[in-house]
XYZ file of C-alpha atoms in Angstrom:
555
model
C 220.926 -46.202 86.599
C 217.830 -47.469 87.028
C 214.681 -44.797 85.874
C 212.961 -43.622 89.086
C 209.228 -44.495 87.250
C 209.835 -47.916 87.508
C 209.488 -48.215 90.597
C 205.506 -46.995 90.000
C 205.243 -49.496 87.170
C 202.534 -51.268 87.082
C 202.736 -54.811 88.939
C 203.447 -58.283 86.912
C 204.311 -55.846 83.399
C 206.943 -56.480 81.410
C 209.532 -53.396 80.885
C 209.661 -54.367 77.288
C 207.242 -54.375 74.222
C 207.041 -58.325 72.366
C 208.104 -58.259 68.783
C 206.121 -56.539 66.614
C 206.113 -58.427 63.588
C 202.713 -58.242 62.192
C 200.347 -55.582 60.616
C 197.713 -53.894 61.257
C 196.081 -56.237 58.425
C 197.068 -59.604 59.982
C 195.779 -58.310 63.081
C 192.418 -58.135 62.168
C 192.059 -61.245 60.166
C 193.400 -63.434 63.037
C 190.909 -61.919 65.028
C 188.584 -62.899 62.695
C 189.725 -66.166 62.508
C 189.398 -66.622 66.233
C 185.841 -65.086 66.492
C 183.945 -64.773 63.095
C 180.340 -64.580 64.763
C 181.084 -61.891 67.443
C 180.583 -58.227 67.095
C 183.291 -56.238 66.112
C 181.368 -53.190 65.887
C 177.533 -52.211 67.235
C 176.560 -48.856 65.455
C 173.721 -47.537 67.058
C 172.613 -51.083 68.320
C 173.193 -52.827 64.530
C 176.248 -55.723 65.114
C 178.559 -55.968 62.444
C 180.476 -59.261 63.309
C 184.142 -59.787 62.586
C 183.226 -62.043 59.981
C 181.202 -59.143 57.945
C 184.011 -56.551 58.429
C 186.292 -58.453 57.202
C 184.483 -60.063 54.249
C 183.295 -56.250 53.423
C 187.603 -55.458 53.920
C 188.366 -58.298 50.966
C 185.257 -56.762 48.273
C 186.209 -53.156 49.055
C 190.404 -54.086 49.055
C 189.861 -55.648 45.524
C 187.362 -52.862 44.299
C 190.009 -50.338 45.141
C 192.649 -52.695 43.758
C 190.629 -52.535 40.372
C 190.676 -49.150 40.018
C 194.409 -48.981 39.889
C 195.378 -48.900 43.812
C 199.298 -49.876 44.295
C 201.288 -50.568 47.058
C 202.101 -46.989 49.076
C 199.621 -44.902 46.954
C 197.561 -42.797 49.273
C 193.499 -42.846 50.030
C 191.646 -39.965 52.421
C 189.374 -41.134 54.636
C 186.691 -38.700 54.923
C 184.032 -39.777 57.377
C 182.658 -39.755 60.458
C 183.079 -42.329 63.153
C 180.794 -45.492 61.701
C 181.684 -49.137 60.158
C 182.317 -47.726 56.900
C 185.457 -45.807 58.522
C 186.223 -49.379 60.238
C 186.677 -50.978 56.542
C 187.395 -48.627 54.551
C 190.821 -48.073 56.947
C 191.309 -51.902 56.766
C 190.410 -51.927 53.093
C 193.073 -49.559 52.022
C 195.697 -51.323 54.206
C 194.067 -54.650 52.698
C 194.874 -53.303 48.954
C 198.578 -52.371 50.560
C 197.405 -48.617 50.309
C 198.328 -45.739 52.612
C 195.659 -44.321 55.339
C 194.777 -40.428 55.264
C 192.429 -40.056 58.154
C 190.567 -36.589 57.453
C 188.913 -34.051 59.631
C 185.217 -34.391 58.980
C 184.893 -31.024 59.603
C 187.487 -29.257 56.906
C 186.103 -27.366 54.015
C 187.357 -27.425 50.692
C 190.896 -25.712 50.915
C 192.126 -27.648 53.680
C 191.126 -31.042 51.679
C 192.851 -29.317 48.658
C 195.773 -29.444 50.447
C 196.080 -33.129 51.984
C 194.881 -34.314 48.726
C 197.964 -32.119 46.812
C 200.725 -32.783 49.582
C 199.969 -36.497 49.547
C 199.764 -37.086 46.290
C 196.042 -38.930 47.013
C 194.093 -40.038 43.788
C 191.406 -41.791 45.720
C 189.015 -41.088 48.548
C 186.454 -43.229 50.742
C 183.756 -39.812 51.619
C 180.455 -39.735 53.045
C 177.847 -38.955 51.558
C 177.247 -35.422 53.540
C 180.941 -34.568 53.365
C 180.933 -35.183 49.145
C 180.013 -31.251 49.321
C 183.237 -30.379 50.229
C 185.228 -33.062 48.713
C 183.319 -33.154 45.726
C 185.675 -29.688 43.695
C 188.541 -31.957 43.813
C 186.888 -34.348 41.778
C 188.726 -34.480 38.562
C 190.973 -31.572 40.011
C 193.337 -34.019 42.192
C 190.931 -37.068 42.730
C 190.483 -40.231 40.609
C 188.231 -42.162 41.972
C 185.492 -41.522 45.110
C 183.796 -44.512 46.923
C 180.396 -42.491 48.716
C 179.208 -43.838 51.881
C 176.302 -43.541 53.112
C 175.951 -44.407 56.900
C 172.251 -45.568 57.374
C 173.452 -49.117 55.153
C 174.985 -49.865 58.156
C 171.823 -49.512 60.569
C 169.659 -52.413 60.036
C 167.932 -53.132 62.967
C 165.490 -50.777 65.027
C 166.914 -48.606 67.980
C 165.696 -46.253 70.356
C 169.188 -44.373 70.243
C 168.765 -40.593 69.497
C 170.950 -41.347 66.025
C 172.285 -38.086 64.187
C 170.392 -37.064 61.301
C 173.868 -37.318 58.746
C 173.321 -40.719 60.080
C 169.977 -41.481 59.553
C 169.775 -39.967 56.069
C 168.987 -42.167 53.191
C 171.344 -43.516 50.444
C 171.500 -40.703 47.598
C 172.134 -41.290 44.047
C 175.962 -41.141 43.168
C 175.851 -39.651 39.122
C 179.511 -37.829 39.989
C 181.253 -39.192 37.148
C 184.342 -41.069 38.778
C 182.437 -42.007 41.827
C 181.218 -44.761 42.817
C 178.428 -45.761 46.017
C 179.816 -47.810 48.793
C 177.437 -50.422 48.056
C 178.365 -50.955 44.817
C 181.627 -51.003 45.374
C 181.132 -54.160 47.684
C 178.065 -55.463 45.722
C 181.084 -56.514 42.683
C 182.748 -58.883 45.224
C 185.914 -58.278 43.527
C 188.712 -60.389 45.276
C 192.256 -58.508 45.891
C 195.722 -60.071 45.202
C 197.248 -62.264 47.869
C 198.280 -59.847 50.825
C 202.394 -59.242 51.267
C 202.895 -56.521 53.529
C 205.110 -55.882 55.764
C 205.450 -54.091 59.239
C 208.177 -51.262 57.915
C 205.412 -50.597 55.790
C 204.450 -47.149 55.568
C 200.517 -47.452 56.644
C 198.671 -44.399 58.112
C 199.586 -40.581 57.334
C 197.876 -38.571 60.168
C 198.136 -34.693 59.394
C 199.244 -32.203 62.119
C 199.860 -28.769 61.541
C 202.538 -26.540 62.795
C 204.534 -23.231 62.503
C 204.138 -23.141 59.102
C 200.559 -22.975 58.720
C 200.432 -25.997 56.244
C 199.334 -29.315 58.022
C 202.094 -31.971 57.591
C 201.863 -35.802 56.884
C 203.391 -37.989 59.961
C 204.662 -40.893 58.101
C 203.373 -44.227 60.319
C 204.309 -47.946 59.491
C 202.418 -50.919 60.491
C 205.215 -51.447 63.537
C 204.906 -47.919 64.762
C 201.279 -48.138 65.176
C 201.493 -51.863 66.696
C 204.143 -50.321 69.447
C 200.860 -47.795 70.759
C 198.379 -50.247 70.352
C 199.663 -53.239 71.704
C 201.365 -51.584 74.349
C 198.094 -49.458 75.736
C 196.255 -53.167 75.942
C 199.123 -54.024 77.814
C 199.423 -51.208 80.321
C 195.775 -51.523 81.334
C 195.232 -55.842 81.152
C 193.236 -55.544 78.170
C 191.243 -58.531 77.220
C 189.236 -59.912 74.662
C 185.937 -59.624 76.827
C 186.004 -56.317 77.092
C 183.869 -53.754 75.408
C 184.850 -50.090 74.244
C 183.105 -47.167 73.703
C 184.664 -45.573 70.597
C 183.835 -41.746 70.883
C 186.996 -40.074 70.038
C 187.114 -39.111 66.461
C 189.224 -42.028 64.457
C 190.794 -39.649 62.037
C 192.949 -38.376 65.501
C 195.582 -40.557 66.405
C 194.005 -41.078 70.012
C 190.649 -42.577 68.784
C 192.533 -44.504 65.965
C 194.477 -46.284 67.815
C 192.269 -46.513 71.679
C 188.954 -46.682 69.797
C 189.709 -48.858 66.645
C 193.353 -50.834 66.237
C 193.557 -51.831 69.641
C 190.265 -53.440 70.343
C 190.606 -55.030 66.653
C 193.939 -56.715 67.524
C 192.400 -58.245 71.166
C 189.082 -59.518 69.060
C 187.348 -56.668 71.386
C 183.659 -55.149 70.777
C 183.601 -51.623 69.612
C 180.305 -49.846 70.454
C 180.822 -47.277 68.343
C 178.876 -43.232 67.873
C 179.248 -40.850 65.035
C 179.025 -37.499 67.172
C 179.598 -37.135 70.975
C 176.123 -37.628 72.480
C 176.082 -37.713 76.238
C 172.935 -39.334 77.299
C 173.466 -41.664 74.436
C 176.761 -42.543 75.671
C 175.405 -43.235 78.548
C 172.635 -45.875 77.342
C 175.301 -47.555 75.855
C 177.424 -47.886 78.241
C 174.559 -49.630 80.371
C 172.536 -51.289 77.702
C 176.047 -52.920 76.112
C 178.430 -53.141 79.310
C 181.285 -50.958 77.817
C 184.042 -51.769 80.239
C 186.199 -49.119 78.655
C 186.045 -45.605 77.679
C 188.541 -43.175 76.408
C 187.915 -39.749 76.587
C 188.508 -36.295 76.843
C 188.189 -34.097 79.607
C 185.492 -31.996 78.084
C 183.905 -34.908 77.211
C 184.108 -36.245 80.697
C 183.145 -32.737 82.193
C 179.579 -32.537 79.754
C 179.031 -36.511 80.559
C 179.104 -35.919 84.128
C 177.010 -32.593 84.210
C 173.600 -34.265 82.670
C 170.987 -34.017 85.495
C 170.123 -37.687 84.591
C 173.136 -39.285 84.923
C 171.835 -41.348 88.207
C 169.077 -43.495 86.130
C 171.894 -45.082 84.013
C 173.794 -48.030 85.158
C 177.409 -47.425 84.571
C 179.038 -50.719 86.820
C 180.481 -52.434 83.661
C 183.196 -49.760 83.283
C 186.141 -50.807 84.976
C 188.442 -48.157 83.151
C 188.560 -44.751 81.884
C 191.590 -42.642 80.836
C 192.209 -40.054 78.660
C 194.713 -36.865 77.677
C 194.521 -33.314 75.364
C 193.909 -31.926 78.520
C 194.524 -31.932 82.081
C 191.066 -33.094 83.941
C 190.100 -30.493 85.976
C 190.168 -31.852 89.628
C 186.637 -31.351 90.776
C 185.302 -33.295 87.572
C 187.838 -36.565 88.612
C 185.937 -36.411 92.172
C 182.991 -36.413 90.858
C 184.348 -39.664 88.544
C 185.219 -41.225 91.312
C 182.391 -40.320 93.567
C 180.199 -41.878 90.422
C 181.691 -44.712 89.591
C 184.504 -45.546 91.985
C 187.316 -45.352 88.905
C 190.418 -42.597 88.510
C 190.620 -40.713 85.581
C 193.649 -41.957 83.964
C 196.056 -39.711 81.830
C 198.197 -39.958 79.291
C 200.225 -38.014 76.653
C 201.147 -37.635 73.489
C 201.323 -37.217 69.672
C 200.106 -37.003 66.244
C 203.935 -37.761 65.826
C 204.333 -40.663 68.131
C 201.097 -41.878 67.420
C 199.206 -41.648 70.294
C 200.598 -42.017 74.189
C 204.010 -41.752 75.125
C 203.430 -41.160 78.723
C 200.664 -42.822 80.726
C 199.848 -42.932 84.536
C 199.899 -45.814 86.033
C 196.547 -47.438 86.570
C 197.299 -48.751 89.937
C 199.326 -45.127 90.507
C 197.544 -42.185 88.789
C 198.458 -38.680 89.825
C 196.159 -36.468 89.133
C 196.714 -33.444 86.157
C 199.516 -34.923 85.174
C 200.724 -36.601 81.621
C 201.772 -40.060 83.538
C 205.515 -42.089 83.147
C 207.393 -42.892 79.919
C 206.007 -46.313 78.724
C 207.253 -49.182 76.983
C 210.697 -48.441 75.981
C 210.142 -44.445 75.286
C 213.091 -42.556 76.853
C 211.934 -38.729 77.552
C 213.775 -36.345 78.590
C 213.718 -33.024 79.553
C 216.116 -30.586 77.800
C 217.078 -26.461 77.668
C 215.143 -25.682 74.443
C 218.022 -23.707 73.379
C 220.714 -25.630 74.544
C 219.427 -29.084 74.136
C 221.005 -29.810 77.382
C 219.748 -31.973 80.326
C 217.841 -29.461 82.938
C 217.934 -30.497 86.962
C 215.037 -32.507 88.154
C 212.441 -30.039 88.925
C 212.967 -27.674 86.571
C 211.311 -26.918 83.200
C 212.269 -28.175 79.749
C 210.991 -29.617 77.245
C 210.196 -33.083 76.743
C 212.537 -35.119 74.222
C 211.349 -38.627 72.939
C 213.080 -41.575 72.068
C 210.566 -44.297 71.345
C 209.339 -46.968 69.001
C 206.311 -45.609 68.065
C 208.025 -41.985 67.054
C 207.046 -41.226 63.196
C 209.825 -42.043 60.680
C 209.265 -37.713 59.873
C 207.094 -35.883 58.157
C 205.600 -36.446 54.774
C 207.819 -34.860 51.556
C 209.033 -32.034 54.526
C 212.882 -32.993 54.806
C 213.368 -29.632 56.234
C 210.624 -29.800 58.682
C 212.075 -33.610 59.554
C 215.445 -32.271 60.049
C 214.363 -29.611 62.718
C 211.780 -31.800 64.632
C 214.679 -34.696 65.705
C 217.508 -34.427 67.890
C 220.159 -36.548 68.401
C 221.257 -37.162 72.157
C 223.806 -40.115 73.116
C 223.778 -41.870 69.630
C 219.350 -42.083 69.496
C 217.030 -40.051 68.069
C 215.170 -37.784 69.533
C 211.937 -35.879 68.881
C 211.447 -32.522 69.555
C 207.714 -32.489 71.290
C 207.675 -28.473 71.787
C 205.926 -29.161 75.043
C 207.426 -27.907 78.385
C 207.334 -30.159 81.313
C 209.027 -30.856 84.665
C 209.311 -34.323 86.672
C 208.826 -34.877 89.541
C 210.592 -36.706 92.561
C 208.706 -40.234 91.220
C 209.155 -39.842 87.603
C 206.199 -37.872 86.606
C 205.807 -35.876 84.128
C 203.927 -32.247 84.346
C 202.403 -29.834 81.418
C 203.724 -26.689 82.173
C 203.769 -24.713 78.788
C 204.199 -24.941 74.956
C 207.269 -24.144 73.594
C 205.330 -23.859 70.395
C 202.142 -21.536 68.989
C 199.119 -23.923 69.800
C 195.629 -23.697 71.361
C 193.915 -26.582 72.414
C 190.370 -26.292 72.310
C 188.240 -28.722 73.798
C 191.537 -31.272 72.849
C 191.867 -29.893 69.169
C 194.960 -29.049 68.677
C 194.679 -25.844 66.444
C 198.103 -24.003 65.207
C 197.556 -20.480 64.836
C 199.729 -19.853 61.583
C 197.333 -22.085 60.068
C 194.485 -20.044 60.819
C 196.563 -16.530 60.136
C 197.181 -17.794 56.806
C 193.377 -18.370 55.855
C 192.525 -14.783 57.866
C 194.746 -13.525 55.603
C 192.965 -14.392 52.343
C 190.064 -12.011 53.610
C 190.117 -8.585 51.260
C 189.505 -6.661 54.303
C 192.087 -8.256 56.478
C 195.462 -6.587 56.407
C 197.224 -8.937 59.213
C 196.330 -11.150 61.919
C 197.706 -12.729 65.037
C 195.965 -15.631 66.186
C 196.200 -16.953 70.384
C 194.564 -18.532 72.838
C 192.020 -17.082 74.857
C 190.597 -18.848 78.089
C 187.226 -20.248 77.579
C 185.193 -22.012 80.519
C 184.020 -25.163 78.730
C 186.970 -25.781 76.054
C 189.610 -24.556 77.994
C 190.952 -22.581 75.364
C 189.128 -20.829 72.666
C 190.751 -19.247 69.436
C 191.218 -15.429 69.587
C 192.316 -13.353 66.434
C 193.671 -10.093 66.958
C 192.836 -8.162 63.476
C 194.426 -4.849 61.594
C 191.925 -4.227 58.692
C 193.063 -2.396 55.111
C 192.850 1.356 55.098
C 189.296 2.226 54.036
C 187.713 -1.173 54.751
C 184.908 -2.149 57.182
C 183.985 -5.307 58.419
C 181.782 -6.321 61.622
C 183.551 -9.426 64.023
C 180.903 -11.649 63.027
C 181.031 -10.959 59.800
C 184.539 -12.029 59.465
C 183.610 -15.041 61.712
C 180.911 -16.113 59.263
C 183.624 -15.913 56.552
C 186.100 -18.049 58.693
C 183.119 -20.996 59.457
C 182.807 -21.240 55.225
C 187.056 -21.630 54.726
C 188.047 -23.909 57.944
C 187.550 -26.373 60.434
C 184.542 -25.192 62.855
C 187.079 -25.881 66.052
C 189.737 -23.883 63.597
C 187.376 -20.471 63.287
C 188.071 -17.786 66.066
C 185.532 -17.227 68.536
C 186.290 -14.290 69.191
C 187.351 -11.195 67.119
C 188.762 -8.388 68.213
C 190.202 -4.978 65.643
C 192.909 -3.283 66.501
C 195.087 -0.683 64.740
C 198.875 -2.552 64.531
C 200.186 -5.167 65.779
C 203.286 -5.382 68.132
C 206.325 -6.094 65.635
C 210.046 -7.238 66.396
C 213.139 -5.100 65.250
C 212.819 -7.372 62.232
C 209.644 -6.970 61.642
C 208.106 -10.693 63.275
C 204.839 -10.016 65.090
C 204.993 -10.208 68.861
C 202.642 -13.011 69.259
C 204.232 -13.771 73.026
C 203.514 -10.427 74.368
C 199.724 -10.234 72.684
C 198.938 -13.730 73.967
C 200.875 -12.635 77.740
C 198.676 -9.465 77.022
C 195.323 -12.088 76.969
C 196.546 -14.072 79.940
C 196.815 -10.933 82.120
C 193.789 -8.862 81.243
C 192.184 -12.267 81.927
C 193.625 -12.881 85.418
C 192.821 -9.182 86.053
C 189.229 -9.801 85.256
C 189.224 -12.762 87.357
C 190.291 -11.409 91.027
């Protein structure tokens, strides 16, 4: 039987991916090959050409070659978005290396971990991040190359450019670190590339149940599936122009914002930190033609008062996903600049979309159709059975660009795959429904999450650090509704007997231990918490509890 969404596909596509027989590396150099001389990136108005990125690829490839960097050995990437995140990703694939793209914002524990569950010796860190990276020097870490982002801004701009940015080279004395610019300035060569596309390439982290972030093992050919096939789906050319504002170390800005406009020979006009009225300049002053985004993005972009001086005709596409776009904010998209707000859908574990909306089709709040060769499904979570169209399950992929599993976690690999008619199935944990075209709908999580603002942050995760807190007896962590990021974190606290300790004060602890988007916003004591006959804390009814006190307060 034919699938219903194809009848919605988009006109003159093929139903199938072409073979995917190159890497991410080979990408980039033929790209290079084709157009040395145009810019691959423009950071804050300073063009880096494709002949610079990948010249500074080859001297940083054989610098981390020299220091004892073998095939599959891992290397955290711990920057913002700037060039140095551009080559030091194609550097480490260039030296046959495995990618860890990091959080910029975790502290010190959560880097202890990625660097002791991936076995990392080596890091690429900027310079402002080194304070956080800096303990595992010599406790974990090897070797540190230390960016510093202002090498890469050599011409004048009238850009409002962050001050991380902006801030001069320091001195790196660290013993076993090394500056970027030295690094480079040794021109070391690296041996004669030989990958391959089973490759294992980039190791994205994505945290769960268990309150440990695990390691979603990538290849070159699982990546190539999501990139090539979003350039597909939306006619992407060489011509066009992105604006890379999504963070790269998430698998949506990694693979829309950097791989994808690499492979075409693309210009990236690239930001460090979200900046709306900058955004906007560059969008005119650079004639982005795409933009991927975020729907609080979209919403803050849309609300500055001088949005109507800026000259946004170049952009001939925007889409996005984390979370649905509210529909008032699409209007006003459209009413602005004549283009839908295009979603899509997926996964640290499928590495970016599985499920887009047809350009030419988009419904609106809604995750989109299977693409290239993915076969969802929906499924009774308990039964693993097919549901009747309409109803809710939850969404089961089959698709090329599904992770192989997760990093040294057999166990946790073994429970996230299915198998359903000989193929193998991941679990997504996400609840859905289709409709009478072949659209898929968010309807609920199966699993503990919040998304704020599009950060996906797993409450064990941030249970386990409340719990470190001498005061803090337990903790349940949900979702709370929050008018600009959707969904805020909310920890419900039982202190020890005795002990006293003000909300802030436990939030100021948080904001020195996690993530910023990790810490609970709000705090609120109270004396138990609801436990099971066997002792599990009710975290349903407490986060049902939230949802109705806050529907109550609405009416």
């Amino acid at each position: 039987m034919t699938p219903r969404h194809f009848a919605h596909w988009p006109p003159g596509l093929p139903l199938q991916l072409p073979p995917l027989e190159h890497t991410l590396v080979e990408h980039l150099q033929a790209s290079a090959r084709r157009c040395p001389d145009k810019p691959c990136v423009v950071f804050y108005d300073t063009p880096l050409t494709y002949a610079d990125v990948l010249r500074d690829v080859e001297h940083l490839a054989g610098h981390l070659q020299h220091q004892g960097l073998s095939r599959g050995d891992r290397v955290l990437l711990v920057l913002q978005n700037s060039p140095q995140w551009v080559v030091g990703c194609h550097a480490v694939l260039r030296a046959g290396g495995v990618v860890v793209p990091v959080n910029p914002m975790n502290r010190v524990e959560e880097l202890r971990h990625l660097v002791q569950d991936s076995g990392a010796r080596m890091a690429i860190c900027a310079q402002e991040l080194m304070g956080e990276l800096g303990p595992l020097v010599g406790d974990g870490l090897d070797h540190v190359v230390v960016a510093a982002y202002s090498d890469a801004l050599r011409q004048a701009t009238d850009l409002a450019v962050p001050e991380a940015v902006r801030a001069p080279r320091r001195p790196v004395d660290t013993p076993g670190c090394i500056a970027w610019v030295d690094a480079l300035a040794a021109r070391r060569s690296p041996a004669p590339y030989d990958g391959r596309p089973d490759d294992l390439c980039t190791l994205p982290y994505t945290s769960g149940t268990t309150g440990h972030p695990k390691g979603c093992m990538h290849t070159h050919r699982t990546m190539a599936a999501s990139l090539v096939g979003g350039a597909m789906w939306f006619g992407r050319r060489p011509e066009d122009v992105y604006l890379s504002v999504l963070p790269l170390f998430h698998v949506t800005g990694l693979i829309g914002g950097l791989h994808g406009p690499l492979r075409l020979g693309a210009t990236i006009v690239m930001l460090a930190r979200w900046d709306r009225e900058t955004a906007a300049r560059c969008i005119e002053r650079h004639r982005v033609t795409t933009w991927q985004s975020i729907s609080t993005m979209m919403i803050d972009f849309l609300a500055q008062p001088s949005l109507d001086r800026f000259d946004l005709s170049s952009l001939k596409s925007v889409r996005g996903g984390g979370a649905a776009m509210p529909q008032a904010v699409a209007a006003r998209l459209h009413e602005r600049t004549g283009l839908e707000y295009v979603e899509g859908y997926g996964l640290s574990e499928t590495m970016a979309a599985t499920h887009i909306n047809p350009p030419q089709r988009p419904k609106r709040q809604c995750l989109g159709i299977p693409v290239f060769e993915v076969d969802a499904r929906i499924v009774d979570p308990a039964t693993l059975q097919p549901v009747p169209d309409g109803e809710v399950g939850e969404i089961v992929t089959h698709a090329p660009q599904v992770m192989l599993g997760y990093w040294n976690a057999p166990q946790a690999t073994e429970d996230a795959f299915i198998t359903l008619d000989g193929r193998r199935f991941l679990r997504t944990g996400d609840l859905a429904r289709v409709d009478e075209d072949g659209y898929f709908f968010m309807v609920d999580r199966l699993k503990r999450m919040v998304n704020a603002s599009g950060f996906k942050v797993w409450p064990a995760e941030v249970e386990a650090m409340l719990h470190g807190h001498p005061a803090v007896l337990e903790a349940c962590v949900i979702g709370a509704r929050d008018a600009h990021r959707g969904e805020t974190v909310k920890a419900l606290v039982v202190l020890r007997e005795g002990q006293h300790l003000s909300e802030q004060a436990l939030i100021d602890w948080a904001h020195g231990r996690m993530a910023a988007y990790k810490v609970p916003r709000i705090v609120e004591f109270v004396p138990t918490l609801p436990k099971s006959a066997t002792g599990k804390v009710q975290w349903r009814e407490l986060q049902q509890r939230e949802l109705d006190n806050t529907t109550t307060g609405d009416t």
